[in-house]
Every structure is written in C-alpha cells, then in structure tokens.
Coordinates of C-alpha atoms and ligand atoms in Angstrom, one line a residue:
M401 CA 118.6 89.7 83.5
D402 CA 121.1 86.7 83.2
F403 CA 120.4 83.1 83.5
N404 CA 121.7 83.6 87.3
G405 CA 119.1 86.1 88.4
Y406 CA 121.6 89.3 87.9
V407 CA 119.6 92.4 86.9
H408 CA 121.1 94.0 84.0
G409 CA 118.0 96.5 83.9
V410 CA 114.7 97.3 84.7
E411 CA 112.0 99.8 83.7
T412 CA 108.8 100.7 85.1
A413 CA 105.5 102.9 84.6
N414 CA 104.0 104.3 87.5
Q415 CA 100.3 105.0 87.0
D416 CA 99.6 106.3 90.5
K417 CA 99.1 109.6 89.3
Q418 CA 96.1 108.6 87.2
H419 CA 94.5 106.6 90.0
K420 CA 94.9 109.4 92.4
P421 CA 92.0 111.3 91.8
F422 CA 89.7 108.2 92.3
G423 CA 91.1 107.3 95.5
G424 CA 92.3 103.5 94.4
V425 CA 93.1 101.7 91.5
V426 CA 90.5 102.0 88.3
P427 CA 90.9 98.6 86.4
E428 CA 90.0 100.2 83.0
I429 CA 92.3 103.0 83.3
A430 CA 95.0 100.4 84.6
G431 CA 94.5 98.3 81.7
R432 CA 94.5 101.3 78.9
N433 CA 98.1 102.7 80.6
H434 CA 99.7 99.4 79.9
T435 CA 98.5 99.2 76.6
D436 CA 100.0 102.4 76.3
N437 CA 103.2 101.6 77.7
I438 CA 104.1 98.3 77.6
L439 CA 106.1 98.6 74.1
P440 CA 108.0 101.7 74.6
L441 CA 109.0 100.6 77.9
I442 CA 110.6 97.2 76.8
E443 CA 112.1 99.1 73.9
K444 CA 113.6 101.7 76.4
L445 CA 114.8 98.6 78.5
L446 CA 116.6 96.9 75.4
N447 CA 118.1 100.3 74.3
K448 CA 119.7 101.1 78.0
T449 CA 121.2 97.7 78.3
N450 CA 122.4 97.4 74.7
C451 CA 120.3 94.2 73.8
G452 CA 118.6 93.4 70.6
W453 CA 115.8 91.0 70.2
D454 CA 117.8 88.3 69.2
D455 CA 119.8 88.6 72.3
L456 CA 116.8 87.4 74.3
D457 CA 116.7 83.8 75.1
G458 CA 113.3 84.0 76.6
L459 CA 110.3 86.1 77.5
V460 CA 108.2 86.1 80.8
V461 CA 105.3 87.2 81.5
T462 CA 102.8 87.7 84.9
N463 CA 99.6 86.2 84.3
R464 CA 98.0 85.8 87.6
P465 CA 96.6 86.5 90.3
G466 CA 95.2 90.1 89.5
L467 CA 93.3 92.4 87.3
V468 CA 92.4 90.6 84.2
G469 CA 92.3 93.7 81.8
S470 CA 96.0 94.5 82.7
L471 CA 97.2 90.9 83.0
L472 CA 95.6 90.8 79.3
V473 CA 97.8 93.0 77.7
G474 CA 101.0 91.5 79.3
V475 CA 100.1 88.0 78.2
I476 CA 99.0 89.0 74.5
T477 CA 102.3 91.1 74.2
V478 CA 104.8 88.6 75.3
K479 CA 102.8 85.6 73.7
T480 CA 102.8 87.6 70.2
L481 CA 106.8 88.7 71.0
A482 CA 107.6 85.0 71.7
L483 CA 105.9 83.8 68.3
A484 CA 107.5 86.3 66.2
L485 CA 110.9 85.9 67.7
N486 CA 110.4 82.3 68.0
K487 CA 111.2 82.0 71.7
P488 CA 110.1 80.4 74.7
F489 CA 108.0 82.3 76.9
V490 CA 107.0 81.5 80.4
A491 CA 103.7 83.0 82.6
V492 CA 104.0 83.1 86.2
N493 CA 102.2 83.7 89.3
H494 CA 102.9 87.2 90.7
L495 CA 103.0 86.1 94.0
E496 CA 105.9 83.7 93.2
G497 CA 107.6 86.8 92.0
H498 CA 107.3 88.7 95.4
L499 CA 108.5 85.4 97.5
L500 CA 111.5 84.5 95.3
A501 CA 112.6 88.8 95.3
P502 CA 115.4 88.4 98.0
F503 CA 117.4 86.2 95.4
L504 CA 117.6 89.2 92.9
K505 CA 121.1 90.3 92.7
D506 CA 122.2 93.7 90.9
E507 CA 125.1 96.2 91.1
D508 CA 123.8 97.4 94.8
F509 CA 122.4 94.2 96.2
A510 CA 122.6 90.8 97.0
P511 CA 121.3 88.4 99.5
P512 CA 123.9 86.9 102.0
K513 CA 126.0 84.5 100.6
D514 CA 124.4 81.5 102.6
F515 CA 120.7 82.5 101.7
A516 CA 118.6 79.8 100.5
Y517 CA 115.7 77.6 100.7
P518 CA 113.9 77.0 103.3
F519 CA 112.4 80.1 104.6
V520 CA 109.4 81.4 106.0
A521 CA 108.0 84.5 104.0
L522 CA 105.6 87.0 105.1
A523 CA 104.1 88.7 102.0
V524 CA 102.5 91.7 102.1
S525 CA 101.1 94.0 99.9
G526 CA 97.7 95.9 98.6
G527 CA 96.0 92.6 97.8
H528 CA 97.8 90.1 99.9
S529 CA 98.7 89.4 103.4
H530 CA 100.0 86.1 103.9
L531 CA 102.4 83.7 105.5
Y532 CA 103.9 81.2 103.5
N533 CA 106.7 78.3 104.0
V534 CA 108.9 78.2 101.1
L535 CA 110.6 74.9 100.8
G536 CA 111.7 75.7 97.1
L537 CA 111.1 76.8 94.0
G538 CA 107.5 75.9 93.1
K539 CA 107.1 74.5 96.9
Y540 CA 105.0 77.1 98.6
K541 CA 102.7 76.1 101.5
I542 CA 100.7 78.9 102.9
L543 CA 100.8 79.2 106.7
G544 CA 98.0 81.8 107.1
K545 CA 96.5 84.7 105.2
T546 CA 94.2 87.9 105.9
L547 CA 90.7 87.0 106.3
D548 CA 89.7 90.1 105.1
D549 CA 91.6 93.2 104.1
A550 CA 95.3 92.6 103.2
A551 CA 97.9 95.1 105.2
G552 CA 98.5 97.4 102.3
E553 CA 95.0 97.8 102.1
A554 CA 94.4 99.0 105.7
F555 CA 97.5 101.4 105.0
D556 CA 95.5 102.4 102.1
K557 CA 92.1 103.1 103.3
F558 CA 93.4 104.6 106.7
A559 CA 95.4 107.0 104.3
K560 CA 92.1 107.8 102.6
L561 CA 90.0 108.6 105.6
L562 CA 92.8 111.0 106.8
G563 CA 92.8 112.7 103.2
L564 CA 96.4 111.7 102.6
G565 CA 95.9 110.2 99.0
F566 CA 96.6 107.4 97.1
P567 CA 98.8 105.0 97.5
G568 CA 98.7 105.8 101.0
G569 CA 101.0 103.3 102.7
V570 CA 104.2 105.6 102.0
K571 CA 102.2 108.5 103.2
I572 CA 101.3 107.1 106.5
D573 CA 105.2 105.7 106.5
Q574 CA 106.6 109.2 106.1
K575 CA 104.0 111.1 108.9
S576 CA 104.6 108.1 111.5
K577 CA 108.4 109.3 111.7
E578 CA 107.1 112.6 113.4
G579 CA 104.5 110.8 115.7
N580 CA 104.4 108.6 118.8
H581 CA 103.5 104.9 118.0
Q582 CA 101.9 104.6 121.4
A583 CA 99.7 107.6 121.4
I584 CA 96.6 105.4 120.7
K585 CA 96.1 101.7 121.7
F586 CA 94.8 100.4 118.3
P587 CA 93.4 97.2 118.3
I588 CA 95.6 94.2 116.8
G589 CA 93.9 91.6 114.5
L590 CA 93.7 88.2 116.2
E591 CA 96.1 88.8 118.7
K592 CA 95.0 86.1 120.9
S593 CA 94.1 83.6 118.2
E594 CA 96.4 80.1 117.7
D595 CA 96.7 80.3 113.9
F596 CA 98.8 82.4 111.5
N597 CA 95.9 84.2 110.1
F598 CA 95.6 88.0 109.9
S599 CA 92.8 90.7 110.4
F600 CA 92.9 94.2 109.6
S601 CA 88.9 95.2 109.5
G602 CA 88.5 95.3 113.3
L603 CA 91.6 97.9 113.4
K604 CA 90.0 99.6 110.4
S605 CA 86.6 100.0 111.8
F606 CA 87.9 101.1 115.0
A607 CA 90.1 103.8 113.5
Q608 CA 87.3 105.3 111.5
R609 CA 85.2 105.5 114.4
Y610 CA 88.2 107.4 116.5
V611 CA 88.6 109.8 113.5
E612 CA 84.9 110.6 113.3
N613 CA 85.0 111.4 116.6
L614 CA 87.5 114.1 116.7
S615 CA 87.1 117.4 115.2
A616 CA 88.6 118.5 111.9
E617 CA 91.5 120.5 113.8
D618 CA 92.3 117.2 116.5
V619 CA 92.9 115.2 113.7
E620 CA 95.3 117.7 112.0
N621 CA 97.0 118.2 115.3
K622 CA 97.1 114.4 116.2
L623 CA 97.9 113.5 112.3
N624 CA 101.7 111.9 113.4
D625 CA 100.4 110.3 116.1
L626 CA 97.2 108.7 114.5
C627 CA 99.4 107.2 111.7
A628 CA 102.1 106.1 114.0
S629 CA 99.9 104.3 116.2
Y630 CA 98.1 103.0 113.3
Q631 CA 101.1 101.8 111.9
E632 CA 102.1 100.0 114.9
A633 CA 98.8 98.0 115.2
I634 CA 99.5 96.6 111.7
V635 CA 103.0 95.9 112.4
D636 CA 102.5 94.1 115.6
A637 CA 99.9 92.0 114.2
L638 CA 102.7 91.0 111.1
M639 CA 105.6 90.6 113.4
L640 CA 103.4 88.3 115.9
K641 CA 102.1 85.9 113.4
L642 CA 105.6 86.0 111.6
N643 CA 107.3 84.9 114.7
K644 CA 104.8 82.5 115.6
A645 CA 105.2 80.6 112.1
V646 CA 109.0 80.9 112.8
E647 CA 108.9 79.3 116.3
F648 CA 106.4 76.7 114.8
L649 CA 108.7 75.3 111.9
N650 CA 111.8 76.1 114.1
A651 CA 112.7 78.3 110.9
E652 CA 116.2 79.5 110.4
R653 CA 115.3 82.1 107.5
A654 CA 112.5 84.6 107.2
V655 CA 111.8 86.9 104.2
I656 CA 109.8 89.9 104.1
T657 CA 108.6 90.8 101.1
G658 CA 105.6 92.5 98.7
G659 CA 104.7 96.4 98.3
V660 CA 104.2 96.6 102.6
S661 CA 107.9 95.4 103.3
A662 CA 109.0 98.8 102.2
N663 CA 107.6 99.9 105.2
S664 CA 110.2 101.5 107.4
R665 CA 109.3 100.4 111.0
L666 CA 108.1 96.9 109.4
R667 CA 111.8 96.8 108.5
A668 CA 113.4 97.8 111.7
R669 CA 111.1 95.8 113.8
A670 CA 112.0 92.9 111.4
E671 CA 115.7 93.4 111.9
E672 CA 115.7 94.0 115.3
W673 CA 113.3 90.9 116.1
A674 CA 115.8 88.6 113.9
Q675 CA 118.8 89.8 115.8
K676 CA 117.4 88.8 119.1
K677 CA 116.3 85.7 117.6
G678 CA 119.3 85.0 115.9
I679 CA 117.8 83.8 112.6
Q680 CA 118.9 85.4 109.2
I681 CA 116.2 87.9 107.8
V682 CA 116.0 89.3 103.9
V683 CA 113.7 92.1 103.2
P684 CA 114.9 92.8 99.4
P685 CA 115.6 96.3 98.5
I686 CA 112.4 98.5 98.2
R687 CA 112.8 98.6 94.1
Y688 CA 112.3 95.0 94.3
C689 CA 109.4 94.9 97.2
T690 CA 107.1 97.2 95.5
D691 CA 106.0 95.6 92.0
N692 CA 108.7 95.0 89.7
A693 CA 109.4 93.3 86.7
A694 CA 112.6 91.9 87.8
M695 CA 111.0 89.6 90.4
I696 CA 108.7 88.1 87.6
G697 CA 111.7 87.7 85.4
Y698 CA 113.7 85.8 88.1
V699 CA 110.8 83.0 88.6
G700 CA 110.5 83.0 84.5
I701 CA 114.2 82.4 84.5
Q702 CA 114.5 79.5 86.9
K703 CA 111.3 77.8 85.4
L704 CA 113.2 78.2 82.0
N705 CA 116.3 77.0 83.4
S706 CA 114.0 73.7 84.7
G707 CA 112.7 73.2 81.2
L708 CA 109.3 74.7 81.9
R709 CA 107.4 76.3 79.1
S710 CA 103.9 78.0 79.0
D711 CA 101.7 77.4 75.7
F712 CA 100.1 79.5 73.5
N713 CA 96.7 79.3 74.9
E714 CA 98.0 80.5 78.0
G715 CA 96.0 83.4 79.4
P716 CA 95.3 86.0 82.0
S717 CA 93.6 84.4 85.5
S718 CA 92.4 86.4 88.1
N719 CA 93.2 83.7 90.7
V720 CA 96.1 81.8 91.4
Y721 CA 95.9 78.5 90.1
D722 CA 95.4 75.4 92.3
E723 CA 98.6 73.7 91.1
D724 CA 100.6 77.1 92.7
F725 CA 100.7 76.1 96.4
L726 CA 101.1 72.8 98.2
N727 CA 98.3 71.5 100.2
Ligands
KG4_835 O1 103.0 94.8 96.3 P1 102.8 96.2 95.6 O2 103.4 97.2 95.3 O3 101.3 95.9 94.7 C1 100.3 95.1 95.0 O4 100.8 93.8 94.5 O5 99.3 95.0 95.6 O6 102.1 96.8 97.2 C2 100.9 98.2 97.2 C3 101.2 98.4 98.5 C4 99.9 99.7 98.9 O7 99.0 99.2 99.1 C5 100.9 100.5 99.2 O8 100.3 101.4 100.1 C6 102.0 99.6 100.3 O9 102.1 98.4 99.4 N1 103.0 100.2 100.5 C7 103.4 100.7 101.5 C8 104.5 101.6 102.1 N2 104.9 101.4 100.4 C9 103.8 101.0 100.0 N3 102.7 100.2 102.9 C10 103.7 100.8 104.0 N4 104.5 101.6 104.1 C11 105.1 102.1 102.9 N5 106.6 102.4 102.9
ZN836 ZN1 102.3 92.7 94.2

C-alpha cells in the first residue's frame, strides 16, 4: 500500500477449513495457523508486488482487540522485522481498520470523490456490532453497541443450529435468496428502545425454540424461508438503529463495514434507504469488509503519516485501549 492508501496487493490466509469441524474458531488452532502462514504470506506479497524489504517505509500490525494467541504472532513478527530492517512500525486497533476501510482504493474500487469525515458507521462482524460517529482519524465516538451477541455471531449460531456449517453468515445469505423473508415473524431486538443499542439473544432463543418445534423434514422444506426471515430480523434491527443514529446526528454520510456488511440483503436495504433519505452511503467491496490486511495497513499509514510510531514494548491486547474511542 502506498502513502495515499492505494492498495497494490493483499494476501490472505483463510483458516475456515481448520475450524469448521469445531463449529467455531479454536484459539489454539488459530495461533498455530498464523505461525505457519505469516512469513510465507509476506514473502508471497512482496514477490507479487515486485517489492523488496528495502522498499518498505514502515510496518503495520493489528494488536487489539482479539485472540491474544493470534495477535501475538503478528505483533512479534512485525516488531522483529521492524528491528531487523530498522523501519518504524505501528500497532493499530482492528476495529479502526473496519471503520476506515471505505477509504481504501485499488484498481477496481474507490470511494466517491466527495466521501470524507464525518460519517456514521455501522460496524458489524463476528465479534462486534457497534454504531460509531466517526469524526476524523482517531476520533471515534461509540453511539451504541450490542448488549449480547454480535450480528455475525447471530448468523453463525443460527447456521449451526440448521446444520449449515461454519462460518454461517454467507450460507444464510445464499439460502435466503431463494426464501421468503416474510414467512416467519422473528422478533427484532430492542425495536422499541430509544437508544442505539442492539440485542440478538432474544432472536436466537426464539429461533432455537421455533426450530426445535419443527420436524427434521419441516426444517428441510422450510430452510430457505427460515434463513430469509431470520436474516430479515437482523437486517431490520441494524437498519432501524442506523437510521436512528443518522437522524439523531443529522448525518450526511453513512458507512457499513465489517464481515456482516458482506450480506447481500443488508447491502440492498442500505442502498435503498440511503437513496430515499438522500444521504451518501459507502459499503466497501466484500474483500475489504471481511477481515483483511489492507484496512489495517490504511490505518497504519495514516498514523505513520501523522508521525505516530509504536514502541518495541507494544504487545497484543484482548481489549481495545481506553484512548481508542472518545468519551
Ligand atoms: O469482520 P469479520 O470477517 O471477522 C471478525 O472480525 O469477526 O466478520 C466475520 C463475520 C462472521 O460472523 C460471518 O458469518 C459474517 O461476518 N459474514 C456474513 C456474511 N459474510 C460474512 N454474515 C452475513 N452475510 C454474509 N454474506
Ligand atoms: Zn473484523
């Protein structure tokens, strides 16, 4: 990536296959896979982009929040490279990466020319469902968040219940295309509350009871409708609170980011909503919505550009830092 945030190349190692038998991410397997993959991946990217180690001006790594065993591998690798190459490095917050992903540019994608701060961001992934007021680089105010499960978790748990495998979001998305989203009325979490929070645990329990009361044959026959209706309840909740936040702030721009923003129904509903409302919406392409290194690189480059450097005593952290978000 260059200093303007133009992505010259990205390499990703997907471990879904290794976690699939367990129905979710196994921390120890994740850490081991990172150890196996990280250096071959960096070398592959350097070769692909015709870059040598000396061409790098700095190194960026995400060190928070997340599974410490995985973050540890990235942090120690990047710190060691920075020391050996005598280059600066920056450790960044993973969520900040999702928030700034709409600024990424490459051969096939660029945000609209007039896209800029401030914007309301809905960040929805396997671990987070948050609404932010994004005021500028490093200036993020949390407006609301999930009180229990994240939206991605809600997708994954329902997929598991239906025997669709892991990760489930994309499977539910696919099945929903053939289903009727009005077939079953699933509850919308915190529908009547005045705040900007989400809750998906009620939906999860309702769905669990609903499916348990069906015969295996019924589940099979109604699979597409079940998926479409369940997906609709999640999308309804997300759009309800996004709309509320945009109205509250009188915002002119909105962003949807994180793994769940790959969801085709959420994308379609958001486009339609933004058009009706006359506001600008940017949903990054799927490759920059699900976890990726480019979004981390973008944040790091902005920080390096503003003179920020991390110290060699920086370590991994399962939580964000207090100073990551405004009060
Ligand atoms: O941001 P991400 O790649 O990783 C985390 O930081 O969690 O998000 C992963 C989540 C998973 O829960 C996955 O099921 C969900 O994003 N996801 C989707 C879709 N693609 C990925 N959820 C709904 N529809 C999709 N098309
Ligand atoms: Zn993520």
